[in-house]
Amino acid sequence: MSKVTNYQCPSCTGPLHYVGSSGKLECDYCGSSFDVAEIEALYAPKYEAAAQAAQQAAEQEAVEVRDFSVDSAEESEWDTTGFSLDWGAEADGMKAYSCPSCGAELICDASTAATSCPYCGNPTVVLGQFAGALKPDFVIPFKLSKDDAVNALKEHYKGKPLLPKAFTKENHINEIKGVYVPFWLFDGAAEGGARYETTRIRVYNRGDEEITETRHYDVYREGRVRFQKIPVDASSKMPDEYMDSIEPYNYGELVQFSTAYLPGFLADKYDVSVDDSRKRADLRCENSLDAALRGTVHGYDTCVRVSSSSRLRRGRVHYALMPVWMLNTKWNGKDYLFAMNGQTGKMVGDLPMSWGRFWGMFAAISVPLGVIGSLISLLMH
């Protein structure tokens, strides 16, 4: 994928691209580097309207968080009123791709070339018109480079002699792609209670006998928690268990979205709506409350939750893009997907086994053992 961008270097007018390791936009020609804020300032007239809209949204969010309370709250829906389809002048520098194989819809800056689908590996993606995409509120920029991802994948392959050769080829590993995966981030609050059956166990000796004494207790807890930006991935192509596995992301590096972070990367367009994510979001919120209540139960040897209740106050939903390095591989008609957190380096992925290599190793081991067995038999007779 080409690492070029529509942003031009102030020193030589060459193309700039974002480098995660330095956190700066760097020039391909003269080597100059610039802060993202510095380049955005040069393009400020172009993005002024978008910046004002983002500021108004942030101020509204601050008011909602301050006034938010679960007291006497009625059953509510997740608030999506802050979403916007208005990309302003930035839309002129964007384009869209679609994959005819798996249906993935990808967006990127006008100069980034998509040669294959990062989800299914299909070598053909169709260029289309950029339209109808929600503008993200936030983004976590890529911190780890493609070289970091390639090296991590090589380490993942090490010590696995039964891995098919097709997986370890250098040209194959280099097909790894950087993709911004869409996420809904949920704000809100929850309150509820739980009852736990707990025990304290004491073991002591009385004469020649060892006595185990178990005391049983009922423990009750009630409380409330507020939560901000509980993540739920919004791409049906990315397996939920993969995204759960490479979490968490460091929200300290979450920034207001800017197209300055897109050059050289693809961004997946969400295809799981907020409504379709509601059940999973509610479950994660309830689990957060449950973990907070359980965390207050101390001093017992066993603790089992026997009942619980919860009530949610659903608040604001944000749209964010998270960085993921991805590689899709097919082997014997089956897809294998590898995903690495582009911020922390945490990786997940299944590996196949080459039965040819397995039987080769089996033969290499069994033949010498057979010869040794024959020699032992001859010596014993």
Tab-separated table of C-alpha atoms in Angstrom:
chain	number	residue	atom	x	y	z
A	1	MET	CA	0.000	0.000	0.000
A	2	SER	CA	1.339	3.426	-0.953
A	3	LYS	CA	2.286	5.628	2.002
A	4	VAL	CA	1.523	8.982	0.388
A	5	THR	CA	-0.963	11.683	1.236
A	6	ASN	CA	-2.620	14.851	0.012
A	7	TYR	CA	-0.846	16.871	2.700
A	8	GLN	CA	2.211	18.590	1.257
A	9	CYS	CA	5.495	19.305	2.995
A	10	PRO	CA	5.837	23.046	3.796
A	11	SER	CA	9.571	22.804	3.044
A	12	CYS	CA	9.608	21.117	-0.380
A	13	THR	CA	5.904	20.485	-1.240
A	14	GLY	CA	6.560	16.728	-1.258
A	15	PRO	CA	3.991	14.257	0.160
A	16	LEU	CA	3.747	13.690	3.908
A	17	HIS	CA	2.818	10.451	5.664
A	18	TYR	CA	2.071	9.677	9.291
A	19	VAL	CA	4.702	7.598	11.163
A	20	GLY	CA	3.433	5.897	14.310
A	21	SER	CA	6.828	5.528	16.020
A	22	SER	CA	7.486	9.271	15.970
A	23	GLY	CA	3.886	10.450	16.077
A	24	LYS	CA	4.676	12.950	13.332
A	25	LEU	CA	3.970	13.551	9.642
A	26	GLU	CA	7.203	12.986	7.723
A	27	CYS	CA	8.269	14.002	4.225
A	28	ASP	CA	9.287	11.261	1.776
A	29	TYR	CA	11.687	13.581	-0.043
A	30	CYS	CA	13.457	16.068	2.227
A	31	GLY	CA	13.097	14.184	5.523
A	32	SER	CA	11.367	17.009	7.376
A	33	SER	CA	8.913	16.088	10.135
A	34	PHE	CA	5.964	18.004	11.524
A	35	ASP	CA	3.463	17.643	14.342
A	36	VAL	CA	-0.039	16.755	13.233
A	37	ALA	CA	-1.298	19.933	14.911
A	38	GLU	CA	1.221	21.984	12.967
A	39	ILE	CA	0.042	20.649	9.595
A	40	GLU	CA	-3.601	20.896	10.586
A	41	ALA	CA	-3.008	24.569	11.397
A	42	LEU	CA	-1.828	25.135	7.829
A	43	TYR	CA	-5.067	23.605	6.578
A	44	ALA	CA	-7.193	25.342	9.201
A	45	PRO	CA	-9.356	27.406	6.821
A	46	LYS	CA	-10.373	24.212	5.079
A	47	TYR	CA	-11.402	22.443	8.291
A	48	GLU	CA	-12.716	25.375	10.341
A	49	ALA	CA	-16.354	24.375	10.043
A	50	ALA	CA	-15.605	20.777	11.067
A	51	ALA	CA	-13.564	21.946	14.060
A	52	GLN	CA	-16.392	24.162	15.293
A	53	ALA	CA	-18.844	21.280	15.025
A	54	ALA	CA	-16.498	19.018	16.998
A	55	GLN	CA	-16.100	21.669	19.710
A	56	GLN	CA	-19.859	22.056	20.068
A	57	ALA	CA	-20.231	18.279	20.348
A	58	ALA	CA	-17.520	18.118	23.021
A	59	GLU	CA	-19.174	20.895	25.049
A	60	GLN	CA	-22.539	19.153	24.831
A	61	GLU	CA	-20.944	15.889	25.967
A	62	ALA	CA	-19.390	17.611	28.995
A	63	VAL	CA	-22.804	18.938	30.021
A	64	GLU	CA	-24.397	15.510	29.638
A	65	VAL	CA	-21.684	13.796	31.700
A	66	ARG	CA	-21.980	16.409	34.494
A	67	ASP	CA	-25.756	16.175	34.675
A	68	PHE	CA	-25.908	12.432	34.163
A	69	SER	CA	-27.547	10.428	36.908
A	70	VAL	CA	-29.190	7.044	37.042
A	71	ASP	CA	-31.604	8.230	39.749
A	72	SER	CA	-35.238	7.776	38.678
A	73	ALA	CA	-34.057	7.173	35.119
A	74	GLU	CA	-36.577	5.734	32.725
A	75	GLU	CA	-35.652	2.949	30.324
A	76	SER	CA	-33.726	4.710	27.582
A	77	GLU	CA	-32.127	4.078	24.231
A	78	TRP	CA	-28.517	4.793	23.327
A	79	ASP	CA	-28.135	8.426	22.251
A	80	THR	CA	-26.817	8.725	18.687
A	81	THR	CA	-27.796	12.345	18.081
A	82	GLY	CA	-24.156	13.436	17.906
A	83	PHE	CA	-23.363	11.488	14.733
A	84	SER	CA	-22.648	13.442	11.569
A	85	LEU	CA	-22.453	12.649	7.867
A	86	ASP	CA	-20.813	15.993	7.144
A	87	TRP	CA	-17.148	15.550	6.278
A	88	GLY	CA	-16.911	19.078	4.926
A	89	ALA	CA	-14.044	19.767	2.538
A	90	GLU	CA	-12.254	16.643	3.770
A	91	ALA	CA	-14.601	14.486	1.680
A	92	ASP	CA	-12.897	15.748	-1.464
A	93	GLY	CA	-9.765	13.824	-0.526
A	94	MET	CA	-11.488	10.509	0.255
A	95	LYS	CA	-12.413	7.459	-1.810
A	96	ALA	CA	-14.148	4.156	-1.170
A	97	TYR	CA	-13.474	0.521	-2.012
A	98	SER	CA	-15.745	-2.487	-1.771
A	99	CYS	CA	-14.901	-6.182	-1.798
A	100	PRO	CA	-17.177	-8.290	-4.038
A	101	SER	CA	-16.159	-11.409	-2.105
A	102	CYS	CA	-16.964	-10.601	1.550
A	103	GLY	CA	-18.772	-7.262	1.165
A	104	ALA	CA	-16.269	-5.184	3.137
A	105	GLU	CA	-16.552	-1.438	2.551
A	106	LEU	CA	-13.328	0.481	3.029
A	107	ILE	CA	-12.455	4.162	2.912
A	108	CYS	CA	-9.090	5.880	2.683
A	109	ASP	CA	-7.407	9.053	1.476
A	110	ALA	CA	-7.341	9.613	-2.271
A	111	SER	CA	-3.724	8.523	-2.681
A	112	THR	CA	-3.846	5.227	-0.753
A	113	ALA	CA	-4.151	2.201	-3.030
A	114	ALA	CA	-6.089	-0.879	-1.909
A	115	THR	CA	-4.876	-3.907	-3.867
A	116	SER	CA	-6.649	-6.614	-1.850
A	117	CYS	CA	-9.220	-7.025	0.894
A	118	PRO	CA	-7.684	-7.185	4.390
A	119	TYR	CA	-10.528	-9.372	5.675
A	120	CYS	CA	-10.802	-12.173	3.119
A	121	GLY	CA	-7.634	-11.715	1.042
A	122	ASN	CA	-9.586	-11.286	-2.207
A	123	PRO	CA	-7.123	-9.678	-4.660
A	124	THR	CA	-9.806	-7.565	-6.329
A	125	VAL	CA	-11.450	-4.574	-4.685
A	126	VAL	CA	-13.717	-2.249	-6.616
A	127	LEU	CA	-13.235	1.498	-6.495
A	128	GLY	CA	-16.459	3.358	-5.770
A	129	GLN	CA	-17.826	6.765	-4.865
A	130	PHE	CA	-17.226	8.022	-1.336
A	131	ALA	CA	-20.666	8.757	0.145
A	132	GLY	CA	-22.958	7.995	3.064
A	133	ALA	CA	-20.250	7.373	5.654
A	134	LEU	CA	-20.500	8.647	9.199
A	135	LYS	CA	-17.601	10.844	10.188
A	136	PRO	CA	-15.793	9.327	13.214
A	137	ASP	CA	-15.599	11.309	16.444
A	138	PHE	CA	-12.282	9.847	17.573
A	139	VAL	CA	-9.300	7.846	16.383
A	140	ILE	CA	-6.361	6.118	18.027
A	141	PRO	CA	-3.483	6.547	15.543
A	142	PHE	CA	-1.228	3.661	14.569
A	143	LYS	CA	1.707	3.576	16.972
A	144	LEU	CA	3.404	0.446	15.622
A	145	SER	CA	4.737	0.325	12.050
A	146	LYS	CA	4.316	-2.351	9.425
A	147	ASP	CA	7.843	-3.582	10.197
A	148	ASP	CA	6.775	-4.024	13.830
A	149	ALA	CA	3.777	-6.074	12.698
A	150	VAL	CA	5.849	-8.215	10.315
A	151	ASN	CA	8.435	-8.936	13.023
A	152	ALA	CA	5.700	-9.810	15.514
A	153	LEU	CA	4.155	-12.241	13.031
A	154	LYS	CA	7.548	-13.873	12.406
A	155	GLU	CA	7.943	-14.336	16.162
A	156	HIS	CA	4.442	-15.810	16.266
A	157	TYR	CA	5.544	-18.397	13.665
A	158	LYS	CA	8.765	-19.375	15.463
A	159	GLY	CA	8.962	-22.775	17.114
A	160	LYS	CA	6.098	-24.179	15.046
A	161	PRO	CA	7.702	-26.790	12.739
A	162	LEU	CA	4.347	-28.149	11.545
A	163	LEU	CA	3.309	-24.791	10.046
A	164	PRO	CA	2.799	-24.962	6.236
A	165	LYS	CA	5.556	-23.272	4.218
A	166	ALA	CA	2.979	-20.991	2.588
A	167	PHE	CA	2.585	-19.218	5.927
A	168	THR	CA	6.249	-18.495	6.502
A	169	LYS	CA	7.129	-17.106	3.064
A	170	GLU	CA	8.605	-13.617	3.303
A	171	ASN	CA	6.469	-12.238	0.457
A	172	HIS	CA	3.343	-13.616	2.140
A	173	ILE	CA	4.051	-12.067	5.540
A	174	ASN	CA	4.624	-8.692	3.894
A	175	GLU	CA	0.983	-8.692	2.751
A	176	ILE	CA	-0.041	-7.545	6.222
A	177	LYS	CA	-2.229	-4.409	6.084
A	178	GLY	CA	-3.029	-1.600	8.454
A	179	VAL	CA	-6.772	-1.122	8.955
A	180	TYR	CA	-8.705	1.252	11.179
A	181	VAL	CA	-11.520	-0.910	12.584
A	182	PRO	CA	-14.789	0.890	13.487
A	183	PHE	CA	-16.007	0.881	17.085
A	184	TRP	CA	-19.017	2.226	18.934
A	185	LEU	CA	-18.042	3.668	22.315
A	186	PHE	CA	-20.841	3.754	24.884
A	187	ASP	CA	-21.233	6.199	27.786
A	188	GLY	CA	-23.773	5.699	30.542
A	189	ALA	CA	-24.368	4.385	34.037
A	190	ALA	CA	-25.695	1.317	35.786
A	191	GLU	CA	-26.985	0.492	39.221
A	192	GLY	CA	-28.032	-2.751	40.817
A	193	GLY	CA	-27.317	-5.346	43.414
A	194	ALA	CA	-26.103	-8.888	43.868
A	195	ARG	CA	-26.270	-11.663	46.460
A	196	TYR	CA	-23.318	-13.960	46.989
A	197	GLU	CA	-22.955	-17.222	48.897
A	198	THR	CA	-19.537	-17.212	50.548
A	199	THR	CA	-17.580	-19.421	52.886
A	200	ARG	CA	-14.694	-19.170	55.315
A	201	ILE	CA	-12.800	-22.403	55.818
A	202	ARG	CA	-10.674	-23.209	58.847
A	203	VAL	CA	-8.572	-26.355	59.183
A	204	TYR	CA	-7.148	-27.334	62.583
A	205	ASN	CA	-6.072	-30.362	64.589
A	206	ARG	CA	-7.785	-31.727	67.689
A	207	GLY	CA	-5.808	-34.582	69.132
A	208	ASP	CA	-5.174	-37.038	66.298
A	209	GLU	CA	-7.978	-35.608	64.160
A	210	GLU	CA	-7.768	-32.974	61.429
A	211	ILE	CA	-10.941	-30.919	61.467
A	212	THR	CA	-12.221	-28.747	58.628
A	213	GLU	CA	-14.684	-26.102	59.722
A	214	THR	CA	-16.706	-24.317	57.037
A	215	ARG	CA	-18.849	-21.306	57.821
A	216	HIS	CA	-21.400	-20.071	55.307
A	217	TYR	CA	-22.430	-16.449	54.781
A	218	ASP	CA	-24.866	-14.499	52.641
A	219	VAL	CA	-23.282	-11.307	51.318
A	220	TYR	CA	-25.289	-8.505	49.701
A	221	ARG	CA	-23.926	-5.653	47.632
A	222	GLU	CA	-25.614	-2.677	45.970
A	223	GLY	CA	-24.049	0.144	44.042
A	224	ARG	CA	-23.794	2.207	40.909
A	225	VAL	CA	-21.083	2.809	38.351
A	226	ARG	CA	-20.591	5.299	35.583
A	227	PHE	CA	-18.773	4.198	32.499
A	228	GLN	CA	-17.287	6.005	29.538
A	229	LYS	CA	-16.443	4.662	26.110
A	230	ILE	CA	-17.146	0.963	26.612
A	231	PRO	CA	-16.054	-0.471	23.218
A	232	VAL	CA	-18.031	-2.676	20.835
A	233	ASP	CA	-16.574	-3.289	17.378
A	234	ALA	CA	-18.883	-2.323	14.523
A	235	SER	CA	-17.534	-4.566	11.761
A	236	SER	CA	-19.207	-7.882	10.995
A	237	LYS	CA	-16.113	-9.049	9.098
A	238	MET	CA	-13.889	-8.817	12.173
A	239	PRO	CA	-14.656	-11.698	14.601
A	240	ASP	CA	-15.753	-10.298	17.972
A	241	GLU	CA	-13.494	-12.712	19.840
A	242	TYR	CA	-10.488	-11.352	17.947
A	243	MET	CA	-11.225	-7.764	18.886
A	244	ASP	CA	-11.930	-8.755	22.489
A	245	SER	CA	-8.600	-10.603	22.574
A	246	ILE	CA	-6.454	-7.682	21.390
A	247	GLU	CA	-8.082	-5.206	23.774
A	248	PRO	CA	-7.573	-3.062	25.707
A	249	TYR	CA	-6.627	0.127	23.903
A	250	ASN	CA	-5.049	2.998	25.799
A	251	TYR	CA	-7.685	5.732	25.669
A	252	GLY	CA	-5.053	8.234	26.765
A	253	GLU	CA	-4.047	8.332	23.098
A	254	LEU	CA	-7.594	8.778	21.803
A	255	VAL	CA	-7.729	12.011	19.757
A	256	GLN	CA	-10.292	13.923	17.755
A	257	PHE	CA	-10.595	12.366	14.317
A	258	SER	CA	-8.587	13.903	11.506
A	259	THR	CA	-7.929	12.622	8.002
A	260	ALA	CA	-4.238	13.344	8.715
A	261	TYR	CA	-4.081	9.912	10.379
A	262	LEU	CA	-5.432	7.988	7.363
A	263	PRO	CA	-2.669	8.199	4.718
A	264	GLY	CA	-1.258	4.744	4.007
A	265	PHE	CA	-4.046	2.949	5.878
A	266	LEU	CA	-7.541	1.675	5.130
A	267	ALA	CA	-10.545	2.395	7.321
A	268	ASP	CA	-13.376	-0.114	7.520
A	269	LYS	CA	-16.845	1.386	7.198
A	270	TYR	CA	-19.125	0.122	9.986
A	271	ASP	CA	-21.814	-2.383	8.983
A	272	VAL	CA	-23.158	-3.249	12.460
A	273	SER	CA	-25.485	-0.507	13.644
A	274	VAL	CA	-25.796	0.863	17.168
A	275	ASP	CA	-29.167	-0.895	17.490
A	276	ASP	CA	-27.642	-4.198	16.414
A	277	SER	CA	-24.835	-3.651	18.949
A	278	ARG	CA	-27.249	-2.886	21.791
A	279	LYS	CA	-27.351	-6.377	23.281
A	280	ARG	CA	-23.570	-6.679	23.360
A	281	ALA	CA	-23.152	-3.148	24.710
A	282	ASP	CA	-25.707	-3.746	27.465
A	283	LEU	CA	-23.962	-6.993	28.423
A	284	ARG	CA	-20.574	-5.294	28.683
A	285	CYS	CA	-22.096	-2.535	30.819
A	286	GLU	CA	-23.781	-5.076	33.102
A	287	ASN	CA	-20.518	-7.013	33.361
A	288	SER	CA	-18.759	-3.801	34.381
A	289	LEU	CA	-21.263	-3.324	37.208
A	290	ASP	CA	-20.968	-6.966	38.228
A	291	ALA	CA	-17.160	-6.748	38.339
A	292	ALA	CA	-17.327	-3.580	40.449
A	293	LEU	CA	-19.697	-5.193	42.973
A	294	ARG	CA	-17.736	-8.447	43.102
A	295	GLY	CA	-14.540	-6.489	43.667
A	296	THR	CA	-15.863	-5.280	47.025
A	297	VAL	CA	-16.302	-8.791	48.463
A	298	HIS	CA	-13.146	-9.618	50.451
A	299	GLY	CA	-12.048	-11.985	53.192
A	300	TYR	CA	-13.778	-15.158	52.047
A	301	ASP	CA	-12.351	-18.418	50.752
A	302	THR	CA	-15.128	-18.972	48.214
A	303	CYS	CA	-17.642	-16.627	46.662
A	304	VAL	CA	-20.473	-17.584	44.304
A	305	ARG	CA	-22.990	-15.121	42.914
A	306	VAL	CA	-26.496	-16.551	43.212
A	307	SER	CA	-28.609	-13.616	42.027
A	308	SER	CA	-28.245	-10.122	40.640
A	309	SER	CA	-30.230	-7.230	39.231
A	310	SER	CA	-29.217	-4.212	37.208
A	311	ARG	CA	-30.671	-1.145	35.568
A	312	LEU	CA	-28.948	0.805	32.812
A	313	ARG	CA	-29.050	4.456	31.934
A	314	ARG	CA	-27.996	4.477	28.297
A	315	GLY	CA	-26.163	7.632	27.333
A	316	ARG	CA	-24.093	8.989	24.478
A	317	VAL	CA	-22.595	6.808	21.750
A	318	HIS	CA	-19.376	7.806	19.981
A	319	TYR	CA	-17.928	6.545	16.728
A	320	ALA	CA	-14.206	5.769	16.768
A	321	LEU	CA	-11.551	4.056	14.662
A	322	MET	CA	-9.000	1.708	16.267
A	323	PRO	CA	-5.711	0.621	14.613
A	324	VAL	CA	-5.282	-3.052	13.676
A	325	TRP	CA	-2.632	-4.790	11.573
A	326	MET	CA	-4.255	-7.666	9.676
A	327	LEU	CA	-3.264	-10.616	7.503
A	328	ASN	CA	-5.729	-13.003	5.888
A	329	THR	CA	-4.514	-16.363	4.565
A	330	LYS	CA	-6.283	-19.281	2.920
A	331	TRP	CA	-5.077	-22.851	3.480
A	332	ASN	CA	-6.891	-25.919	2.171
A	333	GLY	CA	-10.056	-23.891	1.618
A	334	LYS	CA	-10.102	-22.380	5.098
A	335	ASP	CA	-9.526	-18.745	6.057
A	336	TYR	CA	-6.972	-17.830	8.720
A	337	LEU	CA	-7.034	-14.294	10.063
A	338	PHE	CA	-4.312	-12.664	12.137
A	339	ALA	CA	-4.907	-9.396	13.942
A	340	MET	CA	-2.504	-7.246	15.944
A	341	ASN	CA	-3.349	-4.200	18.024
A	342	GLY	CA	-1.673	-1.343	16.162
A	343	GLN	CA	-1.155	0.542	19.419
A	344	THR	CA	-0.024	-2.115	21.926
A	345	GLY	CA	1.184	-4.998	19.728
A	346	LYS	CA	-1.118	-7.612	21.267
A	347	MET	CA	-1.738	-10.346	18.669
A	348	VAL	CA	-4.256	-13.104	18.036
A	349	GLY	CA	-4.596	-15.679	15.253
A	350	ASP	CA	-5.074	-19.399	14.586
A	351	LEU	CA	-2.463	-21.515	12.828
A	352	PRO	CA	-3.004	-24.591	10.626
A	353	MET	CA	-0.936	-27.767	10.685
A	354	SER	CA	0.766	-29.287	7.639
A	355	TRP	CA	0.012	-33.011	7.684
A	356	GLY	CA	2.796	-33.529	5.138
A	357	ARG	CA	5.302	-32.118	7.604
A	358	PHE	CA	3.712	-34.091	10.429
A	359	TRP	CA	4.104	-37.449	8.675
A	360	GLY	CA	7.594	-36.474	7.519
A	361	MET	CA	8.635	-35.782	11.107
A	362	PHE	CA	6.880	-38.954	12.256
A	363	ALA	CA	8.823	-41.016	9.706
A	364	ALA	CA	12.094	-39.303	10.647
A	365	ILE	CA	11.521	-40.253	14.275
A	366	SER	CA	9.973	-43.706	13.828
A	367	VAL	CA	12.625	-45.118	11.418
A	368	PRO	CA	15.570	-44.640	13.817
A	369	LEU	CA	13.446	-45.992	16.657
A	370	GLY	CA	12.583	-49.029	14.520
A	371	VAL	CA	16.269	-49.671	13.783
A	372	ILE	CA	17.148	-49.368	17.477
A	373	GLY	CA	14.323	-51.750	18.334
A	374	SER	CA	15.611	-54.315	15.808
A	375	LEU	CA	19.168	-54.097	17.175
A	376	ILE	CA	17.917	-54.618	20.712
A	377	SER	CA	15.910	-57.623	19.559
A	378	LEU	CA	18.934	-59.197	17.831
A	379	LEU	CA	21.169	-58.629	20.862
A	380	MET	CA	18.664	-60.270	23.168
A	381	HIS	CA	18.378	-63.452	21.127
